[in-house]
Amino acid sequence: MRSVLLSLLAAASSIELAASLAVPDTHVLHEKREVTQGTPWVKRNRVESHIKLPVRIGLKQNAEASEKAVEWLMEVSDPNSEKYGQHWSQEDVIKAFQPTPETVEKVKAWLKMVIHEDRITHTDNKAWFAFDASTEELEKLVHAEYYEYHNEDAGTVLLSTDGYHIPKHLQEHIDLITPGVKGLKVRSDDLAKRASRSSRLVKTPLDENKTWNITDIEKTDNCDRLITPACLQALYKYPPQSSKVSPKNSLGIFEEADTYAQEDLDFYFAKFAPWVKNRVCPILNGIDGGSAPTRPSEAGIESSLDFELAIPIIYPQTTTLYQTDDSYYANNPTNGLFNTFLDALDGSYCTYSAYGETGNDPQLDPTYPDLHPGGYRGKLMCGTYKPTNVISISYGEQESWLPVAYQVRQCNEFLKLGMQGVTIVVASGDDGVAGPPGTVQGCLGENGHIFSPTQPCGCPWITNVGATTIAPGKTVNDPEVAVYDAAGTKYYQELASGGGFSNIFYAPAYQTKAIANYFKISNPPYKYYHNGAFDPPDGVYNRDGRGIPDVAAIGDNIAIFYQGKETTGGGTSASAPIFAALINRIVDERLASGKGPLGFINPVLYQHPYVLNDITSGKNPGCGVEGFSASVGWDPVTGLGTPNYPKMSKLFNSLK
């Protein structure tokens, strides 16, 4: 695993940044602001010296865990391993990954040179130091100058630095310091809505009042125009669900700033899935004030899509809703995503200081208690919920939107969940090789032509799902193709299966053979670069990055009912819960035979790609080009392909 952060430690960059700073020879540049063309942030005045800042020092995890984490995960995930399926307990994981006493002692000794020991809070899991410091104290500590960065359009101001320094001997002990290059939000007049950043991946139709015009729900004659539960069953050949299911196996679904209405679910199930009885609804695991359901007039299309697709597949298995964040932060968010969710699953992931829980980034993530009107007044929820065996996530951002260290820490947490037997399924994005249109970083580089990978899809320890469609005039018995709908044909915005190569993470060992095969038989006609180093660019994609997606499922012409209306939608937001629901059914079969959950499934799938329907037609346009092409075997459009449930079930149930 490599990140572009490593390049920030170069001595040349340190000299350039420190031209006006008295940086001693004992220190080194630890993190530097990466300037992207078109950024909305304008650097202005120095931050006044007396301003108080909440400071966090993220400590490196145990070195042995850093070196062996992937090995530990693969031991329980590789079907050829003698330890396959022998997942760890949460307690064992926490113990293995906590920083060493040496790291704690050395970093604290450095802090005490500027900050009195009584002011330093050390978290119970030893992962963070937290304290309040004046700007003058922080600048003295990290040999940096802090400025105000203004975003006039969003009405937001950050207190931030172009880069900061730490003692050379602490590089191996410190992950990151905040506020750092991404800064601390101190004032907001009109925060941008989360939806404006396309954190929800579902594509909304041109006409949300169109009717389904379908009478016989069991027929699959028009699945090229409207996907119903009957179409899904015909496509992926899964049998009717058993009436006997495990009470310990609920499908987890993540939601934020989007809530379902029970009346919508009831109507949809009555129409398309009459076997779903008795006003079935998700089990609510509300996180930091997250609540559900809501009134039909306020229902969200993402939540409606997720539950209307998943529940008919798994019923009478249950779904568990991880509804994150109170109404203020859900509608007026900062720029981060998933941290409060991960906090609630693992108490060691979040920590406490005088400013509230400080395991999260104070600029990127919500801060609780929330004193805004209607805010959640409790403390940040830490380790409150046990994770379900399978979790579906249909939300995402772009790698370029967040600090590398922020993403690496989240990726490590996904790895730990995999070690514990949790399968994380994530939508790969709906904008092909680009980011959402209309954003500053839809594509990267000075000319906006470099492909923009999605986040958290670059993390190698999750299963990414791309989107397919049934071609017009074709049936469920014909091969699916990669989805592509030009803007204005079916949806307000262009829809193309998100795919490509991470700029932060290397291709993992389980994937390298599949990627090499793709380059051999279907080499993309674009220049490329290595190690995520796209500035200055030598190409448009990272040749040695982790490939996205891993698999695919139908994601077009999906029947949805929300806000009391019949409509259709599309995107990998549909693909992810479909694939996750099928995996959850297989987990239930394993539990019934006395076996355990599946956990991280990618090594099994890449070794046995025959259990998926290979998609060989279609592209994922973006950044002014046609994007990548679907191909025989794995490809960065539809991955290994779509589910063949009988084959998948037979394979996974044959494993110990």
XYZ file of C-alpha atoms in Angstrom:
656
model
C 0.000 0.000 0.000
C 1.297 3.416 -0.956
C -0.190 6.859 -0.775
C 0.634 10.151 -2.395
C 1.264 11.384 1.149
C 4.692 9.757 1.030
C 5.816 12.246 -1.585
C 5.107 15.059 0.840
C 8.147 14.169 2.896
C 10.608 15.162 0.188
C 13.332 17.522 1.354
C 12.842 19.833 -1.607
C 9.242 20.452 -0.645
C 10.296 21.064 2.929
C 12.794 23.731 1.877
C 10.241 25.427 -0.371
C 7.584 25.554 2.338
C 9.953 26.641 5.058
C 11.486 29.568 3.199
C 9.972 32.011 5.685
C 9.988 29.682 8.694
C 12.732 28.886 11.163
C 12.513 25.112 10.907
C 15.290 23.356 12.818
C 17.357 20.636 11.152
C 15.858 18.135 13.587
C 12.410 18.498 11.978
C 10.899 17.347 8.690
C 7.853 18.279 6.627
C 5.140 15.779 7.527
C 2.182 16.948 5.433
C 1.821 19.595 2.722
C -1.179 21.159 1.020
C -1.711 19.760 -2.468
C -2.975 22.606 -4.678
C -5.648 21.573 -7.173
C -6.623 23.767 -10.084
C -10.050 25.301 -9.616
C -10.067 25.050 -5.831
C -12.611 27.413 -4.208
C -10.358 28.188 -1.233
C -8.642 31.589 -1.102
C -5.763 32.141 1.310
C -6.069 35.363 3.315
C -4.980 36.650 6.737
C -2.814 34.929 9.337
C -4.858 33.420 12.158
C -4.614 35.585 15.263
C -2.201 34.152 17.799
C -4.710 33.936 20.671
C -7.324 31.853 18.805
C -7.933 28.515 20.560
C -7.795 25.394 18.404
C -8.759 21.792 19.214
C -5.619 19.828 18.373
C -5.414 16.076 17.779
C -2.308 13.962 17.325
C -3.064 10.672 15.561
C -0.609 7.999 16.713
C 0.673 5.239 14.461
C -0.808 1.854 15.269
C 1.362 -0.968 16.533
C 4.152 -1.564 14.003
C 3.579 -5.322 14.059
C -0.083 -4.756 13.264
C 0.856 -2.389 10.432
C 3.123 -5.029 8.929
C 0.880 -8.020 9.525
C -2.622 -6.583 9.172
C -3.031 -7.683 5.562
C -1.572 -11.085 6.381
C -4.029 -11.492 9.274
C -6.954 -10.516 7.072
C -5.936 -12.856 4.279
C -5.469 -15.745 6.723
C -9.173 -15.659 7.526
C -10.298 -14.633 3.998
C -8.239 -16.766 1.613
C -10.012 -20.098 0.985
C -6.612 -21.828 0.746
C -5.640 -20.787 4.257
C -5.872 -23.218 7.167
C -7.330 -20.350 9.199
C -10.059 -19.473 6.678
C -13.217 -18.346 8.459
C -11.547 -18.156 11.894
C -12.491 -14.516 12.397
C -11.137 -12.427 15.263
C -13.092 -10.975 18.155
C -13.306 -7.183 18.438
C -11.298 -7.317 21.659
C -8.459 -9.176 19.936
C -8.401 -6.643 17.108
C -8.265 -3.652 19.471
C -5.426 -5.179 21.449
C -3.412 -5.993 18.343
C -3.636 -2.545 16.747
C -3.155 -0.129 19.652
C 0.049 2.002 19.542
C 3.093 0.797 21.428
C 4.097 2.332 24.771
C 7.217 3.690 23.015
C 5.069 5.681 20.563
C 2.937 7.080 23.368
C 5.932 8.075 25.506
C 7.970 9.701 22.727
C 5.139 11.764 21.290
C 4.010 12.894 24.719
C 7.542 13.968 25.616
C 7.597 16.158 22.487
C 4.206 17.710 23.258
C 5.243 18.557 26.801
C 7.918 20.881 25.407
C 5.104 23.312 24.518
C 1.883 22.012 26.120
C 1.606 21.365 29.849
C 0.938 17.707 30.626
C -2.247 18.519 32.538
C -3.816 19.859 29.333
C -3.184 16.704 27.293
C -5.944 14.100 27.097
C -4.840 10.573 26.244
C -7.529 8.262 24.924
C -8.349 4.941 26.515
C -7.241 2.996 23.447
C -3.959 4.971 23.313
C -4.613 6.004 19.714
C -4.839 9.803 20.124
C -3.549 12.764 22.088
C -5.948 15.707 22.273
C -5.650 19.188 23.745
C -6.691 22.786 23.217
C -3.933 25.145 22.107
C -3.616 28.736 20.980
C -2.544 29.348 17.399
C 0.767 30.647 18.751
C 1.373 27.411 20.664
C 0.462 25.194 17.728
C 2.659 27.145 15.306
C 5.551 26.827 17.730
C 4.952 23.110 18.102
C 4.772 22.231 14.386
C 6.841 25.109 12.921
C 4.079 26.312 10.622
C 2.021 29.409 9.889
C -1.774 29.159 10.052
C -3.982 31.223 7.742
C -7.626 31.834 7.045
C -8.856 30.113 3.877
C -12.159 31.481 2.564
C -14.721 29.771 0.364
C -16.928 32.639 -0.720
C -19.500 30.466 -2.488
C -20.088 28.236 0.523
C -19.614 30.993 3.104
C -17.041 28.834 4.884
C -13.750 29.760 6.556
C -10.999 27.317 7.499
C -8.062 27.861 9.796
C -5.301 25.939 8.102
C -1.645 25.706 7.120
C 0.205 24.981 3.896
C 2.224 22.367 5.740
C 3.604 21.432 9.131
C 6.743 19.841 10.595
C 7.494 17.300 13.269
C 10.763 15.932 14.711
C 12.382 13.403 12.397
C 12.446 10.735 15.095
C 8.636 10.962 15.434
C 7.789 10.290 11.790
C 7.397 6.602 12.537
C 5.121 7.393 15.490
C 2.682 10.046 14.149
C 0.022 9.514 11.491
C -1.410 13.015 11.244
C -2.073 16.236 13.135
C -5.266 18.265 12.968
C -5.904 21.029 12.333
C -3.379 20.505 9.549
C -3.451 21.115 5.833
C -7.233 20.612 5.676
C -7.792 22.983 8.565
C -10.536 23.660 11.078
C -13.953 25.077 10.185
C -14.664 28.069 12.396
C -17.593 29.832 10.718
C -20.300 28.952 8.217
C -23.106 31.151 6.901
C -24.599 28.836 4.343
C -23.132 25.360 4.315
C -23.582 23.355 1.152
C -26.034 20.479 1.277
C -24.578 16.991 1.277
C -26.624 16.107 -1.759
C -24.950 18.871 -3.754
C -21.716 16.917 -3.458
C -23.452 13.788 -4.779
C -22.607 11.767 -1.687
C -25.720 9.764 -2.544
C -25.083 7.887 -5.735
C -28.636 7.275 -6.980
C -29.580 8.945 -10.255
C -32.968 10.655 -10.274
C -35.178 10.341 -13.366
C -36.266 13.108 -15.685
C -39.930 12.505 -14.911
C -40.523 11.439 -11.332
C -44.279 11.202 -11.937
C -44.139 8.527 -14.631
C -46.187 5.415 -13.887
C -44.965 1.853 -14.090
C -47.676 0.586 -16.482
C -47.292 -3.002 -15.342
C -50.109 -5.362 -14.444
C -48.595 -8.815 -13.903
C -45.729 -8.507 -11.439
C -44.584 -12.062 -12.069
C -43.886 -11.474 -15.755
C -40.392 -10.530 -16.884
C -41.259 -9.434 -20.416
C -40.286 -5.791 -19.941
C -37.284 -6.010 -17.604
C -35.315 -3.952 -20.141
C -37.635 -1.068 -19.196
C -38.544 -1.717 -15.539
C -36.639 -3.804 -12.981
C -38.867 -5.448 -10.363
C -38.168 -8.169 -7.782
C -39.358 -10.715 -10.366
C -36.730 -9.441 -12.807
C -34.001 -9.706 -10.174
C -34.950 -13.269 -9.341
C -34.941 -14.203 -13.032
C -31.591 -12.477 -13.629
C -29.670 -13.937 -10.721
C -31.544 -17.215 -10.273
C -31.939 -17.184 -6.512
C -34.676 -19.438 -5.107
C -37.542 -18.334 -2.842
C -36.234 -17.581 0.620
C -36.678 -20.169 3.354
C -39.202 -19.349 6.039
C -36.607 -20.314 8.642
C -33.851 -17.731 8.944
C -31.264 -16.964 11.592
C -32.244 -14.266 14.102
C -28.528 -13.381 14.227
C -28.260 -12.425 10.569
C -29.666 -9.032 9.615
C -28.543 -7.112 6.523
C -27.014 -3.765 7.522
C -27.661 -0.696 5.342
C -25.958 2.692 5.808
C -27.912 5.934 5.265
C -27.185 9.622 5.811
C -29.249 12.752 5.065
C -31.872 10.502 3.472
C -34.727 8.685 5.245
C -37.413 6.219 4.183
C -41.176 6.521 4.727
C -43.024 3.406 5.868
C -46.003 4.213 3.657
C -43.749 4.083 0.577
C -42.328 0.686 1.525
C -45.815 -0.683 2.219
C -47.082 0.396 -1.181
C -44.070 -1.004 -3.031
C -44.198 -4.385 -1.285
C -47.950 -4.683 -1.837
C -47.397 -4.048 -5.527
C -44.246 -6.039 -6.280
C -43.481 -8.306 -3.286
C -46.713 -9.502 -1.668
C -44.758 -12.147 0.253
C -43.354 -9.307 2.399
C -45.954 -9.062 5.156
C -46.983 -6.993 8.177
C -45.559 -3.527 7.469
C -41.980 -4.777 7.433
C -39.429 -2.091 8.268
C -35.725 -1.914 9.123
C -34.418 -2.275 12.662
C -33.230 1.238 13.531
C -29.685 1.662 14.792
C -29.770 5.449 15.020
C -26.322 7.018 15.245
C -25.763 10.423 16.903
C -29.373 11.483 16.589
C -30.113 9.731 13.300
C -33.794 8.778 13.177
C -36.287 7.055 10.876
C -38.853 6.721 9.384
C -40.097 10.077 8.146
C -43.248 11.465 6.488
C -43.795 10.504 2.836
C -43.380 14.118 1.735
C -39.855 14.098 3.203
C -38.784 10.605 2.136
C -35.465 10.175 0.362
C -35.021 8.295 -2.881
C -31.815 6.595 -1.693
C -33.351 4.964 1.384
C -36.448 3.988 -0.569
C -34.311 2.354 -3.247
C -32.123 0.447 -0.781
C -34.916 -1.120 1.240
C -37.329 -1.719 -1.632
C -34.609 -3.695 -3.409
C -33.064 -5.553 -0.481
C -36.062 -6.599 1.618
C -37.875 -8.645 -1.065
C -34.639 -10.586 -1.709
C -33.939 -11.551 1.904
C -37.363 -11.583 3.613
C -38.056 -12.908 6.255
C -34.484 -12.000 7.127
C -34.407 -8.515 8.639
C -32.578 -5.352 7.661
C -30.739 -3.092 10.110
C -30.624 0.619 9.342
C -27.499 2.542 10.361
C -29.026 6.025 10.138
C -26.228 8.493 10.854
C -26.145 12.018 12.264
C -28.758 14.415 13.576
C -30.843 16.684 11.388
C -28.399 19.589 11.551
C -25.293 17.711 10.420
C -27.226 15.521 7.991
C -28.442 18.625 6.171
C -25.466 20.915 6.826
C -22.539 18.531 6.725
C -18.812 18.979 6.752
C -16.813 17.161 4.089
C -16.110 13.793 5.709
C -18.145 10.617 5.471
C -18.394 7.321 7.403
C -16.429 8.264 10.533
C -19.427 8.595 12.870
C -20.731 5.299 11.454
C -17.425 3.541 12.130
C -17.310 5.110 15.601
C -20.642 3.530 16.477
C -19.408 0.073 15.423
C -16.017 0.213 17.131
C -15.459 2.133 20.336
C -11.703 2.166 19.752
C -12.223 4.164 16.574
C -13.461 7.233 18.413
C -11.974 9.043 21.368
C -12.771 11.859 23.766
C -11.332 15.308 24.521
C -12.549 18.623 25.909
C -14.076 19.466 22.526
C -16.054 16.228 22.437
C -15.028 13.055 20.690
C -11.809 13.725 18.842
C -11.206 10.468 17.005
C -12.817 12.324 14.107
C -11.517 15.287 12.152
C -12.911 18.485 13.724
C -13.218 20.116 10.297
C -14.382 17.135 8.259
C -16.744 15.394 10.687
C -19.666 16.326 12.957
C -18.930 17.272 16.560
C -21.213 16.052 19.364
C -22.878 17.197 21.554
C -24.425 19.357 18.810
C -25.659 22.656 20.215
C -27.336 23.803 17.002
C -31.143 24.035 17.102
C -32.522 20.510 16.936
C -29.047 19.035 17.324
C -28.231 15.766 19.092
C -27.153 16.742 22.619
C -25.576 13.440 23.597
C -21.943 12.431 23.280
C -20.633 10.844 20.092
C -21.729 7.205 20.032
C -18.733 4.888 20.382
C -18.967 1.112 20.087
C -22.737 1.237 20.558
C -23.754 -1.324 17.932
C -22.471 -4.728 16.938
C -21.889 -4.745 13.166
C -24.108 -7.018 11.098
C -22.500 -9.776 9.033
C -23.034 -7.835 5.779
C -23.281 -4.046 5.380
C -24.354 -2.245 2.194
C -23.162 1.335 1.522
C -24.544 3.330 -1.412
C -22.736 6.568 -0.568
C -19.343 7.840 -1.589
C -17.124 10.761 -2.418
C -13.950 11.295 -4.469
C -10.449 10.412 -3.284
C -9.325 13.947 -4.106
C -11.809 15.478 -1.659
C -10.213 14.133 1.527
C -6.757 13.921 3.113
C -4.879 10.715 2.369
C -4.392 9.957 6.069
C -8.148 10.306 6.644
C -8.840 7.680 3.986
C -6.066 5.322 5.078
C -7.400 5.294 8.645
C -10.890 4.437 7.405
C -9.467 1.733 5.155
C -7.663 0.193 8.132
C -10.979 0.114 9.983
C -12.654 -1.680 7.073
C -9.786 -4.177 7.236
C -10.442 -4.742 10.936
C -14.143 -5.321 10.256
C -13.189 -7.892 7.646
C -11.005 -9.661 10.218
C -14.092 -9.869 12.442
C -16.202 -11.521 9.719
C -18.013 -8.459 8.333
C -18.579 -8.104 4.575
C -18.578 -4.454 3.435
C -20.291 -3.858 0.064
C -19.952 -0.381 -1.501
C -21.396 1.264 -4.625
C -18.599 2.208 -7.048
C -20.114 5.499 -8.244
C -22.259 6.710 -11.126
C -19.970 9.021 -13.074
C -17.753 6.618 -14.997
C -14.092 7.550 -14.704
C -14.978 11.052 -13.451
C -16.423 12.663 -10.363
C -19.872 14.236 -10.118
C -20.502 16.879 -12.798
C -20.702 20.456 -11.620
C -18.181 19.958 -8.815
C -14.756 21.549 -8.607
C -13.029 18.213 -8.994
C -15.223 16.303 -11.412
C -11.941 15.445 -13.120
C -8.415 16.134 -11.918
C -5.458 18.089 -13.252
C -5.014 21.579 -14.651
C -7.110 20.786 -17.711
C -9.671 18.618 -15.918
C -8.864 15.514 -17.938
C -7.390 13.124 -15.346
C -9.688 10.370 -14.090
C -11.041 10.835 -10.550
C -11.351 7.636 -8.444
C -14.171 7.284 -5.930
C -13.833 6.969 -2.152
C -13.906 4.642 -0.170
C -13.732 2.350 -3.209
C -9.946 2.598 -3.404
C -9.696 0.709 -0.122
C -8.691 -2.876 -1.039
C -10.612 -4.477 1.853
C -14.162 -3.767 0.704
C -16.209 -5.171 -2.198
C -17.084 -2.530 -4.797
C -20.152 -2.979 -7.015
C -20.505 -1.461 -10.488
C -23.737 -1.185 -12.484
C -25.179 -3.025 -15.477
C -28.335 -2.800 -17.546
C -30.442 -4.968 -19.829
C -30.017 -3.615 -23.335
C -33.194 -2.326 -25.042
C -35.141 -5.162 -26.596
C -33.174 -7.810 -24.688
C -34.416 -10.080 -21.890
C -33.257 -11.484 -18.576
C -31.852 -14.430 -20.527
C -29.456 -12.232 -22.517
C -26.081 -11.027 -21.211
C -26.205 -7.747 -19.303
C -24.070 -4.809 -20.450
C -22.327 -2.016 -18.575
C -24.776 0.776 -17.866
C -24.484 4.045 -19.735
C -27.259 6.618 -20.044
C -26.412 10.013 -21.476
C -27.666 13.016 -19.532
C -31.217 13.858 -20.506
C -32.140 10.441 -21.888
C -33.470 8.830 -18.707
C -31.947 10.813 -15.853
C -31.095 14.416 -15.106
C -27.387 13.579 -15.113
C -25.266 11.116 -17.056
C -25.122 7.608 -15.608
C -22.059 5.405 -16.122
C -20.683 2.631 -13.930
C -17.959 4.060 -11.680
C -14.602 2.424 -12.254
C -10.883 2.919 -12.618
C -7.779 2.778 -10.441
C -7.057 4.316 -7.048
C -4.513 7.110 -6.708
C -3.887 6.186 -3.065
C -3.832 2.401 -2.748
C -1.818 -0.136 -4.721
C -3.566 -3.072 -6.347
C -3.756 -5.818 -3.673
C -2.161 -9.208 -4.299
C -5.511 -10.942 -4.781
C -6.278 -8.589 -7.705
C -2.976 -8.178 -9.548
C -3.380 -11.191 -11.846
C -6.854 -10.079 -12.915
C -5.655 -6.532 -13.634
C -2.649 -7.778 -15.584
C -4.966 -9.920 -17.694
C -7.129 -6.876 -18.428
C -4.142 -4.829 -19.580
C -2.997 -7.749 -21.727
C -6.244 -8.343 -23.630
C -7.872 -4.909 -23.481
C -5.159 -2.336 -22.917
C -6.750 1.131 -22.482
C -5.738 3.661 -25.185
C -4.664 6.281 -22.636
C -1.351 7.409 -21.191
C -0.906 6.513 -17.535
C 1.246 7.335 -14.527
C 2.500 5.410 -11.496
C 2.200 5.687 -7.696
C -0.711 8.113 -7.830
C 1.634 10.896 -8.979
C -0.611 12.841 -11.353
C 0.797 16.322 -10.767
C 2.329 17.083 -13.210
C 0.473 14.431 -15.185
C 2.075 11.951 -17.532
C -1.257 10.286 -18.135
C -4.865 10.078 -17.001
C -4.954 7.038 -14.702
C -2.768 5.284 -12.137
C -1.416 2.094 -13.746
C -0.595 0.327 -10.466
C -3.627 1.415 -8.422
C -6.263 -0.777 -6.817
C -8.853 -1.614 -9.471
C -12.486 -0.513 -9.113
C -15.045 -2.194 -9.046
C -14.849 -5.859 -7.980
C -18.286 -7.045 -9.132
C -21.492 -5.619 -10.583
C -25.282 -5.899 -10.528
C -28.226 -4.339 -12.349
C -28.446 -0.585 -11.804
C -30.812 0.880 -14.377
C -34.588 1.300 -14.827
C -35.213 0.328 -11.198
C -38.825 0.567 -10.016
C -39.030 2.835 -6.950
C -41.882 4.242 -4.911
C -41.105 7.284 -2.785
C -42.890 10.409 -1.615
C -46.088 8.673 -2.678
C -45.005 8.472 -6.333
C -44.243 5.746 -8.830
C -40.930 6.334 -10.577
C -37.705 4.720 -11.711
C -34.095 5.324 -10.742
C -30.673 3.941 -11.399
C -27.042 3.784 -10.392
C -24.692 1.683 -8.340
C -26.864 2.700 -5.385
C -29.174 -0.032 -6.646
C -26.389 -2.472 -7.485
C -24.830 -2.476 -4.007
C -27.902 -3.500 -1.930
C -28.802 -6.166 -4.517
C -25.377 -7.783 -4.287
C -25.226 -7.362 -0.496
C -28.660 -8.973 -0.075
C -27.563 -12.037 -2.026
C -24.417 -12.379 0.082
C -26.542 -12.039 3.220
C -28.711 -14.934 2.051
C -25.621 -17.098 1.585
C -24.438 -16.180 5.076
C -27.803 -17.357 6.382
C -27.351 -20.688 4.598
C -23.936 -21.088 6.201
C -25.253 -20.294 9.662
C -27.979 -22.900 9.220
C -25.308 -25.544 8.579
C -23.240 -24.537 11.608
C -20.678 -22.411 9.753
C -19.742 -18.784 10.267
C -20.156 -15.548 8.281
C -18.112 -14.832 5.160
C -16.267 -11.644 6.059
C -14.017 -10.306 3.316
C -15.130 -12.122 0.156
C -12.827 -10.719 -2.545
C -10.097 -13.385 -2.339
C -12.694 -16.118 -2.891
C -14.324 -14.288 -5.810
C -11.061 -13.504 -7.607
C -9.956 -17.130 -7.289
C -13.327 -18.409 -8.522
C -14.639 -15.856 -11.059
C -16.837 -18.519 -12.703
C -19.481 -17.876 -10.018
C -20.149 -14.507 -11.671
C -21.625 -13.654 -15.063
C -18.816 -12.004 -17.017
C -19.883 -8.693 -18.590
C -17.993 -8.034 -21.824
C -19.838 -5.116 -23.406
C -19.999 -1.430 -22.519
C -17.875 1.514 -21.370
C -17.842 4.074 -18.547
C -17.301 7.530 -20.103
C -16.071 10.603 -18.291
C -13.458 13.390 -18.447
C -14.151 13.907 -22.139
C -13.306 10.351 -23.229
C -15.069 7.001 -23.528
C -13.506 5.684 -20.323
C -12.571 2.043 -19.916
C -14.103 -0.895 -21.790
C -15.775 -3.973 -20.382
C -13.799 -7.051 -21.321
C -13.426 -10.793 -20.858
C -12.520 -11.349 -17.201
C -12.149 -8.512 -14.719
C -12.439 -4.960 -16.024
C -12.608 -1.455 -14.435
C -16.245 -1.051 -15.485
C -18.116 -4.113 -14.153
C -15.384 -5.959 -12.247
C -15.666 -9.743 -12.369
C -19.337 -9.558 -13.344
C -22.825 -10.044 -11.908
C -24.044 -12.728 -9.479
C -24.861 -16.287 -10.483
C -26.552 -17.200 -7.238
C -26.594 -21.004 -7.560
C -22.862 -21.060 -8.276
C -22.033 -18.514 -5.579
C -24.100 -20.366 -2.999
C -22.520 -23.716 -3.839
C -19.003 -22.299 -3.648
C -19.347 -20.369 -0.391
C -21.228 -23.192 1.303
C -18.473 -25.624 0.323
C -15.930 -23.609 2.304
C -15.272 -24.396 5.943
